[in-house]
């Protein structure tokens, strides 16, 4: 009947809208300070923000200098390669790490978090990237990130 046809039409319209939103994605915005650093390093010429993981950026004092740092998920313009951009306040340039292994979540671990018996507690905030449960912790050593296994 007319009610069924209207319901089917509305359902198809909603599904089409949801599909288009997935194609276009929501507008992703980073803080102005992050955007300015990307602009200065000409990263906008190579990358766009990726919304594959929510949140698509995280923040913490990853280099231990008392200032906020950001880690942003990006992809190249052809959307074939993903990378992680580290915007550290102590570094002149944004550090970009290509991602060969896809992760499904990430978070900043607070200074003092127990990593394991061998490593002990974190001396600075660090980045945890999970891969369907287990993952790895990225800890800034002053020049680059050391990678420590996390979980099973």
mmCIF file of N, CA, C and O in Angstrom, residues 42-145:
data_model
loop_
_atom_site.group_PDB
_atom_site.id
_atom_site.type_symbol
_atom_site.label_atom_id
_atom_site.label_comp_id
_atom_site.label_asym_id
_atom_site.label_seq_id
_atom_site.Cartn_x
_atom_site.Cartn_y
_atom_site.Cartn_z
ATOM 1 N N UNK A 42 54.582 21.269 4.257
ATOM 2 C CA UNK A 42 53.951 20.946 2.963
ATOM 3 C C UNK A 42 53.338 19.539 2.948
ATOM 4 O O UNK A 42 53.291 18.877 1.907
ATOM 5 N N UNK A 43 52.857 19.095 4.103
ATOM 6 C CA UNK A 43 52.241 17.769 4.187
ATOM 7 C C UNK A 43 50.859 17.719 3.562
ATOM 8 O O UNK A 43 50.419 16.658 3.121
ATOM 9 N N UNK A 44 50.169 18.878 3.503
ATOM 10 C CA UNK A 44 48.854 18.901 2.864
ATOM 11 C C UNK A 44 48.978 18.595 1.376
ATOM 12 O O UNK A 44 48.005 18.175 0.755
ATOM 13 N N UNK A 45 50.163 18.802 0.790
ATOM 14 C CA UNK A 45 50.383 18.466 -0.619
ATOM 15 C C UNK A 45 50.410 16.956 -0.829
ATOM 16 O O UNK A 45 50.150 16.474 -1.929
ATOM 17 N N UNK A 46 50.742 16.203 0.218
ATOM 18 C CA UNK A 46 50.898 14.753 0.111
ATOM 19 C C UNK A 46 49.768 13.969 0.764
ATOM 20 O O UNK A 46 49.468 12.856 0.348
ATOM 21 N N UNK A 47 49.186 14.539 1.836
ATOM 22 C CA UNK A 47 48.260 13.777 2.663
ATOM 23 C C UNK A 47 46.949 14.503 2.907
ATOM 24 O O UNK A 47 46.878 15.725 2.849
ATOM 25 N N UNK A 48 45.934 13.692 3.237
ATOM 26 C CA UNK A 48 44.654 14.174 3.746
ATOM 27 C C UNK A 48 44.408 13.443 5.067
ATOM 28 O O UNK A 48 45.027 12.409 5.333
ATOM 29 N N UNK A 49 43.529 13.973 5.879
ATOM 30 C CA UNK A 49 43.199 13.332 7.146
ATOM 31 C C UNK A 49 42.416 12.052 6.889
ATOM 32 O O UNK A 49 41.608 11.993 5.972
ATOM 33 N N UNK A 50 42.653 11.044 7.697
ATOM 34 C CA UNK A 50 41.934 9.777 7.580
ATOM 35 C C UNK A 50 41.033 9.597 8.789
ATOM 36 O O UNK A 50 41.486 9.704 9.925
ATOM 37 N N UNK A 51 39.779 9.292 8.535
ATOM 38 C CA UNK A 51 38.825 9.050 9.613
ATOM 39 C C UNK A 51 38.591 7.566 9.862
ATOM 40 O O UNK A 51 37.607 7.192 10.488
ATOM 41 N N UNK A 52 39.495 6.703 9.400
ATOM 42 C CA UNK A 52 39.302 5.262 9.540
ATOM 43 C C UNK A 52 39.244 4.829 11.008
ATOM 44 O O UNK A 52 38.528 3.911 11.363
ATOM 45 N N UNK A 53 40.003 5.496 11.861
ATOM 46 C CA UNK A 53 40.006 5.192 13.290
ATOM 47 C C UNK A 53 39.432 6.395 14.030
ATOM 48 O O UNK A 53 39.715 7.531 13.685
ATOM 49 N N UNK A 54 38.593 6.111 15.024
ATOM 50 C CA UNK A 54 38.005 7.172 15.825
ATOM 51 C C UNK A 54 38.552 7.046 17.237
ATOM 52 O O UNK A 54 38.363 5.999 17.865
ATOM 53 N N UNK A 55 39.262 8.041 17.756
ATOM 54 C CA UNK A 55 39.511 9.350 17.153
ATOM 55 C C UNK A 55 40.619 9.266 16.092
ATOM 56 O O UNK A 55 41.467 8.380 16.145
ATOM 57 N N UNK A 56 40.593 10.191 15.135
ATOM 58 C CA UNK A 56 41.598 10.182 14.069
ATOM 59 C C UNK A 56 42.865 10.917 14.485
ATOM 60 O O UNK A 56 43.862 10.878 13.773
ATOM 61 N N UNK A 57 42.829 11.587 15.638
ATOM 62 C CA UNK A 57 44.069 12.110 16.224
ATOM 63 C C UNK A 57 43.976 11.995 17.741
ATOM 64 O O UNK A 57 42.882 11.957 18.306
ATOM 65 N N UNK A 58 45.161 11.872 18.364
ATOM 66 C CA UNK A 58 45.234 11.813 19.818
ATOM 67 C C UNK A 58 46.265 12.833 20.286
ATOM 68 O O UNK A 58 47.080 13.302 19.484
ATOM 69 N N UNK A 59 46.220 13.156 21.568
ATOM 70 C CA UNK A 59 47.141 14.169 22.096
ATOM 71 C C UNK A 59 47.658 13.768 23.461
ATOM 72 O O UNK A 59 46.997 13.051 24.207
ATOM 73 N N UNK A 60 48.862 14.224 23.749
ATOM 74 C CA UNK A 60 49.512 13.966 25.025
ATOM 75 C C UNK A 60 50.909 14.572 24.973
ATOM 76 O O UNK A 60 51.332 15.066 23.932
ATOM 77 N N UNK A 61 51.623 14.500 26.065
ATOM 78 C CA UNK A 61 53.001 15.014 26.094
ATOM 79 C C UNK A 61 53.943 13.864 25.745
ATOM 80 O O UNK A 61 54.605 13.299 26.605
ATOM 81 N N UNK A 62 54.015 13.527 24.459
ATOM 82 C CA UNK A 62 54.747 12.342 24.013
ATOM 83 C C UNK A 62 56.262 12.508 24.037
ATOM 84 O O UNK A 62 56.986 11.508 24.049
ATOM 85 N N UNK A 63 56.756 13.737 24.022
ATOM 86 C CA UNK A 63 58.210 13.933 24.037
ATOM 87 C C UNK A 63 58.717 14.394 25.407
ATOM 88 O O UNK A 63 59.903 14.640 25.583
ATOM 89 N N UNK A 64 57.823 14.519 26.383
ATOM 90 C CA UNK A 64 58.214 14.799 27.756
ATOM 91 C C UNK A 64 58.672 16.216 28.045
ATOM 92 O O UNK A 64 59.287 16.465 29.078
ATOM 93 N N UNK A 65 58.329 17.177 27.162
ATOM 94 C CA UNK A 65 58.777 18.562 27.392
ATOM 95 C C UNK A 65 57.741 19.437 28.094
ATOM 96 O O UNK A 65 57.931 20.636 28.237
ATOM 97 N N UNK A 66 56.630 18.822 28.524
ATOM 98 C CA UNK A 66 55.595 19.578 29.228
ATOM 99 C C UNK A 66 54.595 20.266 28.319
ATOM 100 O O UNK A 66 53.704 20.957 28.791
ATOM 101 N N UNK A 67 54.726 20.092 26.994
ATOM 102 C CA UNK A 67 53.802 20.697 26.027
ATOM 103 C C UNK A 67 53.020 19.602 25.304
ATOM 104 O O UNK A 67 53.496 18.477 25.147
ATOM 105 N N UNK A 68 51.827 19.971 24.848
ATOM 106 C CA UNK A 68 50.964 19.008 24.167
ATOM 107 C C UNK A 68 51.513 18.675 22.775
ATOM 108 O O UNK A 68 51.907 19.560 22.025
ATOM 109 N N UNK A 69 51.516 17.377 22.455
ATOM 110 C CA UNK A 69 51.885 16.871 21.138
ATOM 111 C C UNK A 69 50.672 16.163 20.549
ATOM 112 O O UNK A 69 49.753 15.782 21.277
ATOM 113 N N UNK A 70 50.680 15.989 19.236
ATOM 114 C CA UNK A 70 49.563 15.347 18.546
ATOM 115 C C UNK A 70 50.078 14.225 17.655
ATOM 116 O O UNK A 70 51.174 14.301 17.115
ATOM 117 N N UNK A 71 49.246 13.204 17.502
ATOM 118 C CA UNK A 71 49.494 12.134 16.546
ATOM 119 C C UNK A 71 48.242 12.056 15.683
ATOM 120 O O UNK A 71 47.130 11.936 16.192
ATOM 121 N N UNK A 72 48.445 12.136 14.358
ATOM 122 C CA UNK A 72 47.323 12.265 13.420
ATOM 123 C C UNK A 72 47.387 11.151 12.392
ATOM 124 O O UNK A 72 48.450 10.880 11.819
ATOM 125 N N UNK A 73 46.252 10.525 12.128
ATOM 126 C CA UNK A 73 46.163 9.504 11.080
ATOM 127 C C UNK A 73 45.901 10.191 9.745
ATOM 128 O O UNK A 73 44.957 10.988 9.625
ATOM 129 N N UNK A 74 46.748 9.921 8.761
ATOM 130 C CA UNK A 74 46.616 10.527 7.435
ATOM 131 C C UNK A 74 46.695 9.439 6.362
ATOM 132 O O UNK A 74 47.111 8.309 6.632
ATOM 133 N N UNK A 75 46.286 9.787 5.151
ATOM 134 C CA UNK A 75 46.440 8.896 4.000
ATOM 135 C C UNK A 75 46.854 9.742 2.809
ATOM 136 O O UNK A 75 46.590 10.958 2.778
ATOM 137 N N UNK A 76 47.513 9.105 1.844
ATOM 138 C CA UNK A 76 47.928 9.874 0.671
ATOM 139 C C UNK A 76 46.690 10.242 -0.147
ATOM 140 O O UNK A 76 45.599 9.720 0.076
ATOM 141 N N UNK A 77 46.854 11.150 -1.105
ATOM 142 C CA UNK A 77 45.699 11.651 -1.853
ATOM 143 C C UNK A 77 44.986 10.575 -2.657
ATOM 144 O O UNK A 77 43.785 10.649 -2.857
ATOM 145 N N UNK A 78 45.715 9.545 -3.104
ATOM 146 C CA UNK A 78 45.061 8.453 -3.840
ATOM 147 C C UNK A 78 44.427 7.445 -2.882
ATOM 148 O O UNK A 78 43.783 6.500 -3.314
ATOM 149 N N UNK A 79 44.592 7.663 -1.582
ATOM 150 C CA UNK A 79 44.003 6.868 -0.508
ATOM 151 C C UNK A 79 44.444 5.415 -0.540
ATOM 152 O O UNK A 79 43.715 4.519 -0.129
ATOM 153 N N UNK A 80 45.654 5.160 -1.035
ATOM 154 C CA UNK A 80 46.175 3.802 -1.101
ATOM 155 C C UNK A 80 47.143 3.502 0.040
ATOM 156 O O UNK A 80 47.394 2.342 0.329
ATOM 157 N N UNK A 81 47.704 4.533 0.667
ATOM 158 C CA UNK A 81 48.664 4.334 1.743
ATOM 159 C C UNK A 81 48.302 5.203 2.936
ATOM 160 O O UNK A 81 47.954 6.361 2.786
ATOM 161 N N UNK A 82 48.436 4.609 4.102
ATOM 162 C CA UNK A 82 48.138 5.317 5.337
ATOM 163 C C UNK A 82 49.441 5.605 6.072
ATOM 164 O O UNK A 82 50.424 4.882 5.927
ATOM 165 N N UNK A 83 49.440 6.667 6.866
ATOM 166 C CA UNK A 83 50.620 7.029 7.646
ATOM 167 C C UNK A 83 50.161 7.656 8.962
ATOM 168 O O UNK A 83 49.022 8.093 9.102
ATOM 169 N N UNK A 84 51.092 7.685 9.911
ATOM 170 C CA UNK A 84 50.861 8.341 11.192
ATOM 171 C C UNK A 84 51.805 9.531 11.256
ATOM 172 O O UNK A 84 53.009 9.389 11.029
ATOM 173 N N UNK A 85 51.258 10.713 11.512
ATOM 174 C CA UNK A 85 52.058 11.940 11.592
ATOM 175 C C UNK A 85 52.184 12.352 13.060
ATOM 176 O O UNK A 85 51.186 12.549 13.739
ATOM 177 N N UNK A 86 53.428 12.452 13.523
ATOM 178 C CA UNK A 86 53.725 12.853 14.894
ATOM 179 C C UNK A 86 54.071 14.339 14.896
ATOM 180 O O UNK A 86 55.080 14.740 14.318
ATOM 181 N N UNK A 87 53.246 15.148 15.541
ATOM 182 C CA UNK A 87 53.478 16.584 15.646
ATOM 183 C C UNK A 87 53.980 16.842 17.067
ATOM 184 O O UNK A 87 53.195 17.039 17.996
ATOM 185 N N UNK A 88 55.297 16.786 17.221
ATOM 186 C CA UNK A 88 55.927 16.927 18.534
ATOM 187 C C UNK A 88 56.421 18.356 18.714
ATOM 188 O O UNK A 88 57.091 18.905 17.833
ATOM 189 N N UNK A 89 56.123 18.939 19.863
ATOM 190 C CA UNK A 89 56.504 20.336 20.103
ATOM 191 C C UNK A 89 58.019 20.525 20.134
ATOM 192 O O UNK A 89 58.516 21.610 19.848
ATOM 193 N N UNK A 90 58.767 19.477 20.453
ATOM 194 C CA UNK A 90 60.223 19.595 20.546
ATOM 195 C C UNK A 90 60.928 19.412 19.200
ATOM 196 O O UNK A 90 62.137 19.592 19.115
ATOM 197 N N UNK A 91 60.182 19.064 18.161
ATOM 198 C CA UNK A 91 60.786 18.803 16.857
ATOM 199 C C UNK A 91 60.412 19.890 15.851
ATOM 200 O O UNK A 91 59.284 20.370 15.830
ATOM 201 N N UNK A 92 61.369 20.216 14.997
ATOM 202 C CA UNK A 92 61.131 21.243 13.972
ATOM 203 C C UNK A 92 60.155 20.756 12.905
ATOM 204 O O UNK A 92 59.361 21.525 12.395
ATOM 205 N N UNK A 93 60.249 19.488 12.560
ATOM 206 C CA UNK A 93 59.431 18.937 11.479
ATOM 207 C C UNK A 93 58.472 17.879 12.021
ATOM 208 O O UNK A 93 58.738 17.240 13.030
ATOM 209 N N UNK A 94 57.384 17.693 11.292
ATOM 210 C CA UNK A 94 56.438 16.625 11.612
ATOM 211 C C UNK A 94 57.080 15.306 11.190
ATOM 212 O O UNK A 94 57.609 15.195 10.081
ATOM 213 N N UNK A 95 57.050 14.320 12.060
ATOM 214 C CA UNK A 95 57.589 12.997 11.743
ATOM 215 C C UNK A 95 56.460 12.146 11.164
ATOM 216 O O UNK A 95 55.419 11.991 11.797
ATOM 217 N N UNK A 96 56.673 11.589 9.983
ATOM 218 C CA UNK A 96 55.642 10.785 9.330
ATOM 219 C C UNK A 96 56.124 9.343 9.251
ATOM 220 O O UNK A 96 57.199 9.066 8.739
ATOM 221 N N UNK A 97 55.306 8.443 9.789
ATOM 222 C CA UNK A 97 55.619 7.009 9.795
ATOM 223 C C UNK A 97 54.619 6.287 8.905
ATOM 224 O O UNK A 97 53.441 6.187 9.243
ATOM 225 N N UNK A 98 55.058 5.766 7.746
ATOM 226 C CA UNK A 98 54.147 4.972 6.910
ATOM 227 C C UNK A 98 53.655 3.761 7.703
ATOM 228 O O UNK A 98 54.410 3.197 8.505
ATOM 229 N N UNK A 99 52.413 3.381 7.496
ATOM 230 C CA UNK A 99 51.830 2.259 8.230
ATOM 231 C C UNK A 99 51.695 1.057 7.311
ATOM 232 O O UNK A 99 50.894 1.058 6.413
ATOM 233 N N UNK A 100 52.483 0.026 7.553
ATOM 234 C CA UNK A 100 52.342 -1.216 6.806
ATOM 235 C C UNK A 100 51.295 -2.098 7.452
ATOM 236 O O UNK A 100 50.581 -2.830 6.792
ATOM 237 N N UNK A 101 51.189 -2.024 8.769
ATOM 238 C CA UNK A 101 50.228 -2.831 9.517
ATOM 239 C C UNK A 101 49.087 -1.937 9.971
ATOM 240 O O UNK A 101 49.313 -0.907 10.575
ATOM 241 N N UNK A 102 47.882 -2.361 9.652
ATOM 242 C CA UNK A 102 46.723 -1.571 10.031
ATOM 243 C C UNK A 102 46.421 -1.791 11.514
ATOM 244 O O UNK A 102 46.487 -2.902 12.005
ATOM 245 N N UNK A 103 46.108 -0.732 12.216
ATOM 246 C CA UNK A 103 45.711 -0.838 13.617
ATOM 247 C C UNK A 103 44.240 -0.459 13.700
ATOM 248 O O UNK A 103 43.708 0.208 12.821
ATOM 249 N N UNK A 104 43.581 -0.912 14.754
ATOM 250 C CA UNK A 104 42.149 -0.634 14.845
ATOM 251 C C UNK A 104 41.775 0.323 15.969
ATOM 252 O O UNK A 104 40.641 0.772 16.038
ATOM 253 N N UNK A 105 42.732 0.647 16.838
ATOM 254 C CA UNK A 105 42.473 1.671 17.854
ATOM 255 C C UNK A 105 43.800 2.172 18.390
ATOM 256 O O UNK A 105 44.838 1.523 18.222
ATOM 257 N N UNK A 106 43.743 3.333 19.022
ATOM 258 C CA UNK A 106 44.935 3.903 19.632
ATOM 259 C C UNK A 106 44.534 4.810 20.763
ATOM 260 O O UNK A 106 43.393 5.265 20.847
ATOM 261 N N UNK A 107 45.491 5.014 21.660
ATOM 262 C CA UNK A 107 45.260 5.910 22.789
ATOM 263 C C UNK A 107 46.611 6.323 23.351
ATOM 264 O O UNK A 107 47.634 5.680 23.082
ATOM 265 N N UNK A 108 46.610 7.381 24.118
ATOM 266 C CA UNK A 108 47.824 7.820 24.791
ATOM 267 C C UNK A 108 47.824 7.215 26.186
ATOM 268 O O UNK A 108 46.846 7.332 26.924
ATOM 269 N N UNK A 109 48.928 6.533 26.506
ATOM 270 C CA UNK A 109 49.108 5.992 27.855
ATOM 271 C C UNK A 109 49.801 7.060 28.705
ATOM 272 O O UNK A 109 50.791 7.649 28.275
ATOM 273 N N UNK A 110 49.283 7.282 29.887
ATOM 274 C CA UNK A 110 49.835 8.314 30.770
ATOM 275 C C UNK A 110 51.186 7.911 31.336
ATOM 276 O O UNK A 110 51.469 6.730 31.565
ATOM 277 N N UNK A 111 51.993 8.920 31.578
ATOM 278 C CA UNK A 111 53.248 8.752 32.301
ATOM 279 C C UNK A 111 52.951 7.966 33.574
ATOM 280 O O UNK A 111 51.954 8.220 34.250
ATOM 281 N N UNK A 112 53.799 6.986 33.899
ATOM 282 C CA UNK A 112 53.598 6.182 35.098
ATOM 283 C C UNK A 112 52.877 4.872 34.843
ATOM 284 O O UNK A 112 52.844 4.007 35.725
ATOM 285 N N UNK A 113 52.303 4.683 33.637
ATOM 286 C CA UNK A 113 51.620 3.428 33.310
ATOM 287 C C UNK A 113 52.642 2.293 33.277
ATOM 288 O O UNK A 113 53.716 2.424 32.692
ATOM 289 N N UNK A 114 52.297 1.164 33.902
ATOM 290 C CA UNK A 114 53.175 -0.001 33.905
ATOM 291 C C UNK A 114 53.085 -0.689 32.535
ATOM 292 O O UNK A 114 52.005 -1.082 32.105
ATOM 293 N N UNK A 115 54.240 -0.819 31.858
ATOM 294 C CA UNK A 115 54.281 -1.461 30.542
ATOM 295 C C UNK A 115 54.472 -2.967 30.702
ATOM 296 O O UNK A 115 53.691 -3.763 30.233
ATOM 297 N N UNK A 116 55.554 -3.359 31.349
ATOM 298 C CA UNK A 116 55.827 -4.762 31.650
ATOM 299 C C UNK A 116 56.931 -4.800 32.710
ATOM 300 O O UNK A 116 57.464 -3.760 33.091
ATOM 301 N N UNK A 117 57.288 -5.991 33.146
ATOM 302 C CA UNK A 117 58.313 -6.095 34.198
ATOM 303 C C UNK A 117 59.667 -5.617 33.708
ATOM 304 O O UNK A 117 60.431 -5.010 34.454
ATOM 305 N N UNK A 118 59.998 -5.923 32.463
ATOM 306 C CA UNK A 118 61.316 -5.559 31.937
ATOM 307 C C UNK A 118 61.460 -4.053 31.747
ATOM 308 O O UNK A 118 62.444 -3.451 32.137
ATOM 309 N N UNK A 119 60.435 -3.433 31.161
ATOM 310 C CA UNK A 119 60.514 -1.994 30.875
ATOM 311 C C UNK A 119 60.147 -1.152 32.097
ATOM 312 O O UNK A 119 60.692 -0.085 32.312
ATOM 313 N N UNK A 120 59.185 -1.632 32.854
ATOM 314 C CA UNK A 120 58.742 -0.874 34.026
ATOM 315 C C UNK A 120 57.642 0.123 33.681
ATOM 316 O O UNK A 120 56.826 -0.114 32.813
ATOM 317 N N UNK A 121 57.666 1.258 34.355
ATOM 318 C CA UNK A 121 56.636 2.289 34.166
ATOM 319 C C UNK A 121 57.108 3.336 33.156
ATOM 320 O O UNK A 121 58.301 3.605 33.053
ATOM 321 N N UNK A 122 56.143 3.899 32.440
ATOM 322 C CA UNK A 122 56.460 4.947 31.463
ATOM 323 C C UNK A 122 57.001 6.182 32.163
ATOM 324 O O UNK A 122 56.455 6.621 33.173
ATOM 325 N N UNK A 123 58.030 6.750 31.611
ATOM 326 C CA UNK A 123 58.605 7.993 32.137
ATOM 327 C C UNK A 123 57.968 9.221 31.490
ATOM 328 O O UNK A 123 58.055 10.327 32.003
ATOM 329 N N UNK A 124 57.315 9.004 30.335
ATOM 330 C CA UNK A 124 56.572 10.059 29.625
ATOM 331 C C UNK A 124 55.308 9.434 29.035
ATOM 332 O O UNK A 124 55.212 8.210 28.932
ATOM 333 N N UNK A 125 54.334 10.269 28.630
ATOM 334 C CA UNK A 125 53.169 9.768 27.909
ATOM 335 C C UNK A 125 53.654 9.040 26.661
ATOM 336 O O UNK A 125 54.674 9.420 26.068
ATOM 337 N N UNK A 126 52.948 8.000 26.251
ATOM 338 C CA UNK A 126 53.352 7.222 25.081
ATOM 339 C C UNK A 126 52.123 6.769 24.310
ATOM 340 O O UNK A 126 51.013 6.767 24.841
ATOM 341 N N UNK A 127 52.334 6.366 23.068
ATOM 342 C CA UNK A 127 51.234 5.995 22.176
ATOM 343 C C UNK A 127 51.059 4.489 22.138
ATOM 344 O O UNK A 127 52.006 3.757 21.837
ATOM 345 N N UNK A 128 49.847 4.017 22.439
ATOM 346 C CA UNK A 128 49.491 2.610 22.318
ATOM 347 C C UNK A 128 48.667 2.431 21.054
ATOM 348 O O UNK A 128 47.646 3.093 20.868
ATOM 349 N N UNK A 129 49.125 1.551 20.172
ATOM 350 C CA UNK A 129 48.376 1.199 18.957
ATOM 351 C C UNK A 129 47.972 -0.259 19.082
ATOM 352 O O UNK A 129 48.822 -1.129 19.279
ATOM 353 N N UNK A 130 46.670 -0.523 18.980
ATOM 354 C CA UNK A 130 46.158 -1.896 19.145
ATOM 355 C C UNK A 130 45.841 -2.516 17.784
ATOM 356 O O UNK A 130 45.375 -1.837 16.873
ATOM 357 N N UNK A 131 46.062 -3.836 17.735
ATOM 358 C CA UNK A 131 45.782 -4.622 16.541
ATOM 359 C C UNK A 131 44.846 -5.757 16.949
ATOM 360 O O UNK A 131 45.303 -6.842 17.286
ATOM 361 N N UNK A 132 43.548 -5.462 17.016
ATOM 362 C CA UNK A 132 42.543 -6.426 17.453
ATOM 363 C C UNK A 132 42.882 -7.035 18.818
ATOM 364 O O UNK A 132 42.856 -8.239 18.993
ATOM 365 N N UNK A 133 43.265 -6.219 19.741
ATOM 366 C CA UNK A 133 43.607 -6.665 21.093
ATOM 367 C C UNK A 133 45.020 -6.288 21.453
ATOM 368 O O UNK A 133 45.268 -5.225 21.992
ATOM 369 N N UNK A 134 45.999 -7.186 21.148
ATOM 370 C CA UNK A 134 47.386 -6.813 21.444
ATOM 371 C C UNK A 134 47.841 -5.672 20.546
ATOM 372 O O UNK A 134 47.193 -5.351 19.557
ATOM 373 N N UNK A 135 48.961 -5.106 20.867
ATOM 374 C CA UNK A 135 49.450 -4.000 20.051
ATOM 375 C C UNK A 135 50.883 -3.677 20.398
ATOM 376 O O UNK A 135 51.658 -4.548 20.793
ATOM 377 N N UNK A 136 51.208 -2.403 20.261
ATOM 378 C CA UNK A 136 52.559 -1.956 20.585
ATOM 379 C C UNK A 136 52.501 -0.543 21.150
ATOM 380 O O UNK A 136 51.612 0.238 20.820
ATOM 381 N N UNK A 137 53.468 -0.258 22.012
ATOM 382 C CA UNK A 137 53.588 1.063 22.614
ATOM 383 C C UNK A 137 54.766 1.762 21.954
ATOM 384 O O UNK A 137 55.843 1.183 21.813
ATOM 385 N N UNK A 138 54.555 2.999 21.531
ATOM 386 C CA UNK A 138 55.618 3.812 20.938
ATOM 387 C C UNK A 138 56.066 4.833 21.974
ATOM 388 O O UNK A 138 55.269 5.645 22.432
ATOM 389 N N UNK A 139 57.367 4.730 22.322
ATOM 390 C CA UNK A 139 57.934 5.560 23.388
ATOM 391 C C UNK A 139 59.052 6.411 22.793
ATOM 392 O O UNK A 139 60.008 5.884 22.216
ATOM 393 N N UNK A 140 58.935 7.730 22.925
ATOM 394 C CA UNK A 140 59.922 8.666 22.379
ATOM 395 C C UNK A 140 61.231 8.552 23.157
ATOM 396 O O UNK A 140 61.250 8.608 24.388
ATOM 397 N N UNK A 141 62.348 8.387 22.431
ATOM 398 C CA UNK A 141 63.653 8.278 23.083
ATOM 399 C C UNK A 141 64.516 9.528 22.885
ATOM 400 O O UNK A 141 65.693 9.528 23.223
ATOM 401 N N UNK A 142 63.942 10.572 22.337
ATOM 402 C CA UNK A 142 64.674 11.815 22.087
ATOM 403 C C UNK A 142 65.012 12.012 20.622
ATOM 404 O O UNK A 142 65.269 13.131 20.191
ATOM 405 N N UNK A 143 65.002 10.920 19.847
ATOM 406 C CA UNK A 143 65.303 11.003 18.415
ATOM 407 C C UNK A 143 64.258 10.308 17.566
ATOM 408 O O UNK A 143 63.973 10.721 16.450
ATOM 409 N N UNK A 144 63.715 9.220 18.074
ATOM 410 C CA UNK A 144 62.723 8.432 17.351
ATOM 411 C C UNK A 144 61.867 7.686 18.375
ATOM 412 O O UNK A 144 62.031 7.867 19.575
ATOM 413 N N UNK A 145 60.970 6.850 17.900
ATOM 414 C CA UNK A 145 60.109 6.088 18.797
ATOM 415 C C UNK A 145 60.603 4.653 18.922
ATOM 416 O O UNK A 145 60.799 3.973 17.918
#
